[in-house]
Amino acid sequence: MARRAVQTALIHLTLIVVVLLVGFPLLFALIKATQTGAAVNSANVIPSTHLWDNLVSAWNGAKLGLYIRNSFVVAVGITVLKVITSSLAAMVLVYFRIPAKSLLFTLILLTLMLPTDLLVVALFDLVNKLGWANTYQAVIVPFAASATGIFLLRQHFMNIPGSLLDAARIDGAGPFRFLLSVLVPLSWNTIGALTLIQFIYGWEQYLWPLIIIRDSSHQVIQVGLKSLIGQASGQTDWGMVMAGTLVAILPPVIMFTLLGRQFSKGFVLSESK
Amino acid sequence: MDNLAVFKNRWLALLMLLPTLVVLGVFLYYPALETLRLSLYRANFVFQTETFVGLSQFRQLLTDPSYYQSLLQTVIFCALVVALGLAFGLSLAILVNQPIRGAAVYRSLLLYPYALSPAIAGTLWLFMFNPEVGLVNNILRSLFGIAPRWLDNPILAFGLVTFAAVWKNLGYNLAFYIAALQNLPGELLEAAALDGATPWQRFRHVILPLLSPITFFLIFVNLTYAIFDTFSLVDILTAGGPTLGKTGITTFLIYRVYQDGFQNFQTGFAAAQAILMLAMVGAITALQFRAGRGINYGA
Amino acid sequence: MKSKALTAAISVVLGAGVMAQSVTVEFWHTFGDPKRGGWIQAKADAFNKANPNIKVVPTFKGSYPDILQAATLAARQGKPPALVQMYEIGSQFALDSGIFQPVGGIGTLDTSDYIKPVLNYYTINGKVNSIPFNSSSPVLYYNKDLMTKAGLDPNKPPMTYGELTAACAKVAAANLGVKCFGVSLNGWFFEQWMAQQGALLANNSNGRKGRATEVLLTSEPAKKIVSWLKDMNDKGYYTYTGKLEDWDGSDAIFTDAKVVFHITSTADIVNIGDAAKKTGFQMGVGMLPIADGVKRNGVVIGGASLWISKGIPKEQAEAARDFALFMTGTENMAEWHKLTGYYPVRVSAVEVLRKEGWLKEDAPQLVAFNQLLQTTPNEATAGALIGPFQQVRRIVEEAIQKVFSGTSVDAALTEAKTKADAALKEYNASVK
């Protein structure tokens, strides 16, 4: 009994130390967001009183409110489209009898090795030609499909027992009925997990919006934040940047909190039956 | 597997696959091909000039000692980020997965760095590790009287960048390992315990192998992260420096691509580097999948 | 000449009368902080009020390279912003991009009021290319309290390398727990020190009489600069954060009173002054210390200017020019200077400041003023026109870092020259 108590105490202690170490930079950012001027880029960790001012600067002066709204549009758009297209594609790859299935799956998986960031120049030319420069669709549509999503959903579908499938077939259900009333209800965890990952992916977009979006009415938060960090001497209001950081981190953290449980349950990569 | 493929409507299948294929084809494959074409030209994106130079840019890269130095640095960096990321992720996941109170709280607190933008993460570390007035050295100076040159000692700078990169991705690894641990089949573990296996033996011979699919997946994800997504972090924290040998010690391959592509506007040259990187990643991925063929993903 | 001006004036008035619809002028700039960004917005608002048919829309666009990239992309989409703030070293690139038109070519431009060395920088091929906006040059900031503690006279800052080295010897001897001299490891300072010695940075008269094909990094003046920096570093007098171009990091070292002497832009006088007050030490400002045995040649103007895009309707170009002239007019420049520390580049603005008593004997800003006004306008101080300037700057910085870690000055600079010349060659080959 005592050994258990000691063990538990040790675990708590370790975790607290680790949390402090891992979480320190955020605490640092929090303190810095309350400071202003030169105190921010110094060792001073005494909280000051400028948090509200910095937040107001960041929200209004640096238009963070606008950027956050745009990032929401983009992140949600990307997430919804990815979930839909991945579900449809995964369903085909598992439940349809078509030729060259392996080839198609391989072609889809190969795109995991084509990171958008390396292709932005070519992508710019293309999107420009489509007339989509500076629009929401320019930052959403190129990411509307997801090899990761297809991979995970396919895995998940393959783990669903065949008995359920037979039952639905006896009912005479067509593919869409099957998808919506059988597969989806069984896949909430995976979908939830996918939603979380893709939302954060969409939220973190930086290089592509930087290139294709030219005015702030459509610009996203990561570009907005980074652009506050000036290159030359003294051009950066670091207190405002720190405050902006705290605001920008909230939506992903909220998503984590909301979807955390789905995430835990949504990744069954091996037969756990 | 085949007994699952019950629907036969090919046109419907095509329709359902179409969005994915179109998006991937138009927005990934096509630009990749275009990048391949660009790599054969000396091009300046801003000036809109293009001169065919064939494979000379590839030749230039493959005969440049500084390119090989960047390559070596990238390989070491990636290996460390993957190894440390997975090791820390798994250890913390095991700790957090213990039946203790407040596990959910610990978990949330450990996840957040993942949500920080790399540029901001870099900024925070830059402030904290300023050798003269940064918080870390202030503490070290008062406790031990030392003030390491974090940003211009090559080994320290490399280490700093590595740790910052691992730190930032910790939440991702942690989340996946926690999920995997919670989905482990309880019966197998109980059986092993009943057999008299020690916790360590249980870990090594039961848990670890059961985690291999997720580990495999995480290796791939962390590798991609280390190779492609760490640019902003490195840019802010060390700007690719400090200089050691032929180039900066934290000038990794992706940093060169950005420098040449977006600061020096040598578009064709950057495209050539991108193609080389894609080829390398392709080779690694192929090897990984071949090695992982034995791993049971189910069905 | 007079009739030409009259004709121009009449056509402008007539044109303005004909203009029924409003002209929008998009102005892209790099000031994201509320103080400077807010000032620009206020000026735009005032201008818009006074000119009801013009609408100036200032937008903070990020750093200078971001703006350059965005402007060229916008031009390729056929919708360039009318007015763009571009940093001085981007001048050759901006010229080569072909998306800007020389300001001097839009109607007539009266340049008599500008301080000569500043105008010199932005005049290319006889035409004034852009309108100077936020101009600066490096000065020496020093901590008077620490100087006194080290036994130095706080009213006699070092003026040469030798004097600074000697001062540092005293600081080291005083064992104050601080470093003596700091400056961000940035190629800008190297370029300034070259100009101070009257040395050219690039061939073909600093790239002004013909395209630059060589960066003169192995000249004697170049070696002098780097040797001195090496000496200061070897002796433990010099400090920086370790990261290249870390302006704010080096500023922080000074404002936290961890270094006695600090060199950075005069544009930070207000910010650094405020920070020094908060930390609680007396700050002084002196001229940039120069190499020994050379007559003080002067500084190259730093900062940025306002460029006008090509291919936009004439009314838009003229509106853009008018706003640029308004924002950089006498009263506004004096105000801008008081707010930030950037030079008021107009002679009349300097006069206004003097009359207001702003430039009293001991005003820190006066140092920067005198330094600029005493600059000899010649090829060296006109500044270099180099296409891949950012790249060259980085090469210089890496060379200095290598010297710090043990490479010989000659070897490092020779290697740097090879790299820089190669970059130039590559760049020149890619220009249309």
Coordinates of N, CA and C in Angstrom, one line a residue, chain A residues 76-168:
Chain A
V76 N -11.6 25.6 -40.8 CA -12.9 24.9 -40.8 C -13.1 24.4 -42.2
G77 N -12.9 25.2 -43.2 CA -13.1 24.8 -44.6 C -12.2 23.6 -45.0
I78 N -11.0 23.7 -44.6 CA -10.1 22.6 -44.9 C -10.5 21.4 -44.2
T79 N -10.8 21.5 -43.0 CA -11.2 20.3 -42.2 C -12.5 19.6 -42.7
V80 N -13.5 20.4 -43.0 CA -14.7 19.8 -43.5 C -14.5 19.1 -44.8
L81 N -13.8 19.8 -45.7 CA -13.6 19.2 -47.1 C -12.7 18.0 -46.9
K82 N -11.7 18.0 -46.1 CA -10.8 16.8 -46.0 C -11.6 15.6 -45.4
V83 N -12.5 15.9 -44.4 CA -13.2 14.8 -43.9 C -14.2 14.2 -44.9
I84 N -14.8 15.1 -45.6 CA -15.8 14.6 -46.7 C -15.0 13.8 -47.7
T85 N -14.0 14.4 -48.3 CA -13.3 13.7 -49.5 C -12.6 12.4 -49.0
S86 N -12.1 12.5 -47.8 CA -11.4 11.3 -47.3 C -12.4 10.1 -47.0
S87 N -13.5 10.5 -46.4 CA -14.5 9.5 -46.2 C -15.0 8.8 -47.5
L88 N -15.3 9.6 -48.4 CA -15.7 9.1 -49.7 C -14.7 8.2 -50.3
A89 N -13.4 8.7 -50.4 CA -12.4 7.9 -51.0 C -12.1 6.7 -50.2
A90 N -12.0 6.7 -48.9 CA -11.7 5.5 -48.1 C -12.8 4.5 -48.3
M91 N -14.0 5.0 -48.4 CA -15.2 4.1 -48.6 C -15.0 3.3 -49.9
V92 N -14.6 4.0 -51.0 CA -14.4 3.4 -52.3 C -13.3 2.4 -52.2
L93 N -12.2 2.7 -51.5 CA -11.1 1.8 -51.5 C -11.3 0.6 -50.7
V94 N -12.3 0.6 -49.8 CA -12.6 -0.6 -49.0 C -13.8 -1.3 -49.5
Y95 N -14.9 -0.6 -49.8 CA -16.2 -1.3 -50.1 C -16.6 -1.4 -51.5
F96 N -15.8 -0.9 -52.4 CA -16.2 -1.0 -53.8 C -15.2 -1.9 -54.6
R97 N -15.8 -2.6 -55.6 CA -15.0 -3.4 -56.4 C -14.6 -2.7 -57.6
I98 N -13.4 -2.2 -57.6 CA -12.9 -1.5 -58.8 C -11.5 -1.9 -59.1
P99 N -11.1 -1.8 -60.4 CA -9.8 -2.2 -60.8 C -8.7 -1.2 -60.2
A100 N -7.5 -1.7 -60.2 CA -6.4 -0.9 -59.8 C -6.5 -0.2 -58.5
K101 N -7.1 -0.9 -57.6 CA -7.3 -0.3 -56.3 C -6.0 0.0 -55.6
S102 N -5.0 -1.0 -55.6 CA -3.8 -0.8 -55.0 C -3.0 0.4 -55.6
L103 N -3.1 0.4 -56.9 CA -2.4 1.5 -57.6 C -2.9 2.9 -57.2
L104 N -4.3 3.0 -57.1 CA -4.8 4.2 -56.7 C -4.4 4.6 -55.3
F105 N -4.5 3.6 -54.4 CA -4.1 3.9 -53.0 C -2.6 4.3 -52.9
T106 N -1.8 3.6 -53.7 CA -0.4 4.0 -53.7 C -0.2 5.5 -54.2
L107 N -0.9 5.8 -55.3 CA -0.8 7.1 -55.8 C -1.2 8.2 -54.8
I108 N -2.2 7.8 -54.0 CA -2.7 8.7 -53.0 C -1.7 8.9 -51.9
L109 N -1.1 7.7 -51.5 CA -0.2 7.8 -50.4 C 1.1 8.5 -50.8
L110 N 1.5 8.4 -52.0 CA 2.7 9.0 -52.5 C 2.7 10.5 -52.2
T111 N 1.4 11.1 -52.2 CA 1.4 12.5 -52.1 C 1.8 13.0 -50.7
L112 N 1.9 12.0 -49.7 CA 2.5 12.4 -48.4 C 3.9 12.9 -48.5
M113 N 4.5 12.5 -49.6 CA 5.9 12.9 -49.8 C 6.0 14.2 -50.6
L114 N 4.9 14.8 -50.9 CA 4.9 16.1 -51.7 C 4.4 17.2 -50.8
P115 N 5.3 17.7 -49.9 CA 4.8 18.8 -49.1 C 4.6 20.1 -49.8
T116 N 3.4 20.7 -49.6 CA 3.1 21.9 -50.3 C 4.1 23.0 -50.2
D117 N 4.8 23.1 -49.1 CA 5.8 24.1 -48.9 C 6.8 24.1 -50.0
L118 N 7.2 22.9 -50.5 CA 8.2 22.9 -51.5 C 7.7 23.3 -52.8
L119 N 6.4 23.3 -53.0 CA 5.8 23.4 -54.3 C 5.2 24.8 -54.5
V120 N 5.4 25.7 -53.5 CA 4.6 26.9 -53.6 C 4.8 27.8 -54.8
V121 N 6.0 27.8 -55.4 CA 6.2 28.6 -56.5 C 5.3 28.2 -57.7
A122 N 5.4 26.9 -58.0 CA 4.6 26.3 -59.1 C 3.1 26.4 -58.8
L123 N 2.8 26.2 -57.5 CA 1.4 26.3 -57.1 C 0.9 27.8 -57.3
F124 N 1.7 28.7 -57.1 CA 1.3 30.1 -57.2 C 0.9 30.4 -58.7
D125 N 1.8 30.0 -59.6 CA 1.5 30.2 -61.0 C 0.1 29.6 -61.4
L126 N -0.1 28.4 -60.9 CA -1.4 27.7 -61.2 C -2.6 28.4 -60.6
V127 N -2.5 28.7 -59.4 CA -3.6 29.3 -58.7 C -3.9 30.7 -59.2
N128 N -2.8 31.4 -59.6 CA -3.0 32.7 -60.2 C -3.7 32.6 -61.5
K129 N -3.4 31.6 -62.3 CA -4.0 31.4 -63.6 C -5.5 31.1 -63.4
L130 N -5.8 30.5 -62.3 CA -7.2 30.2 -62.1 C -8.0 31.4 -61.6
G131 N -7.3 32.5 -61.4 CA -7.9 33.7 -60.9 C -8.3 33.7 -59.5
W132 N -7.6 32.8 -58.7 CA -8.0 32.7 -57.3 C -7.1 33.5 -56.4
A133 N -6.3 34.3 -56.9 CA -5.3 35.0 -56.0 C -6.1 35.8 -55.0
N134 N -5.6 35.7 -53.8 CA -6.2 36.5 -52.7 C -7.6 36.1 -52.3
T135 N -8.0 34.9 -52.5 CA -9.3 34.4 -52.1 C -9.2 33.3 -51.1
Y136 N -10.4 33.0 -50.5 CA -10.4 31.9 -49.5 C -10.1 30.6 -50.2
Q137 N -10.7 30.4 -51.4 CA -10.6 29.1 -52.0 C -9.2 28.8 -52.3
A138 N -8.3 29.9 -52.5 CA -6.9 29.6 -52.9 C -6.2 28.9 -51.7
V139 N -6.7 29.2 -50.5 CA -6.0 28.6 -49.3 C -6.7 27.4 -48.8
I140 N -7.9 27.1 -49.4 CA -8.6 25.9 -48.9 C -8.6 24.8 -49.9
V141 N -8.9 25.1 -51.1 CA -9.1 24.0 -52.1 C -7.8 23.1 -52.3
P142 N -6.6 23.7 -52.4 CA -5.5 22.9 -52.6 C -5.3 21.8 -51.5
F143 N -5.9 22.1 -50.3 CA -5.8 21.2 -49.2 C -7.0 20.4 -49.0
A144 N -7.9 20.3 -50.0 CA -9.2 19.7 -49.7 C -9.2 18.2 -49.7
A145 N -8.1 17.6 -50.1 CA -8.0 16.1 -50.0 C -6.9 15.8 -49.0
S146 N -6.9 14.6 -48.5 CA -5.9 14.3 -47.5 C -5.5 12.8 -47.5
A147 N -4.3 12.6 -47.9 CA -3.8 11.2 -47.9 C -3.8 10.6 -46.5
T148 N -3.5 11.4 -45.5 CA -3.5 11.0 -44.1 C -4.9 10.5 -43.7
G149 N -5.9 11.4 -44.1 CA -7.2 11.1 -43.7 C -7.7 9.8 -44.4
I150 N -7.4 9.6 -45.7 CA -7.8 8.4 -46.4 C -7.1 7.2 -45.7
F151 N -5.8 7.3 -45.4 CA -5.1 6.2 -44.8 C -5.8 5.8 -43.5
L152 N -6.0 6.8 -42.6 CA -6.6 6.5 -41.3 C -8.0 5.9 -41.4
L153 N -8.9 6.5 -42.3 CA -10.2 6.1 -42.4 C -10.3 4.7 -43.0
R154 N -9.4 4.4 -44.0 CA -9.4 3.1 -44.6 C -9.0 2.1 -43.6
Q155 N -8.0 2.4 -42.8 CA -7.6 1.5 -41.7 C -8.8 1.2 -40.8
H156 N -9.5 2.2 -40.4 CA -10.6 2.1 -39.5 C -11.7 1.3 -40.1
F157 N -12.1 1.6 -41.4 CA -13.1 0.8 -42.1 C -12.8 -0.7 -42.1
M158 N -11.5 -0.9 -42.4 CA -11.1 -2.3 -42.5 C -11.2 -3.1 -41.2
N159 N -11.2 -2.4 -40.1 CA -11.4 -3.0 -38.8 C -12.8 -3.2 -38.4
I160 N -13.7 -2.7 -39.2 CA -15.1 -2.8 -38.8 C -15.5 -4.3 -39.2
P161 N -16.1 -5.0 -38.2 CA -16.4 -6.4 -38.5 C -17.4 -6.5 -39.7
G162 N -17.1 -7.6 -40.5 CA -17.9 -7.8 -41.6 C -19.3 -8.1 -41.4
S163 N -19.6 -8.5 -40.1 CA -21.0 -8.9 -39.8 C -21.9 -7.7 -39.9
L164 N -21.4 -6.5 -39.5 CA -22.2 -5.3 -39.6 C -22.6 -5.0 -41.1
L165 N -21.6 -5.3 -41.9 CA -21.7 -5.0 -43.3 C -22.8 -5.9 -43.9
D166 N -22.8 -7.2 -43.5 CA -23.8 -8.1 -44.0 C -25.2 -7.7 -43.6
A167 N -25.3 -7.3 -42.4 CA -26.6 -6.9 -41.9 C -27.2 -5.7 -42.8
A168 N -26.3 -4.8 -43.1 CA -26.7 -3.6 -43.9 C -27.1 -4.1 -45.3

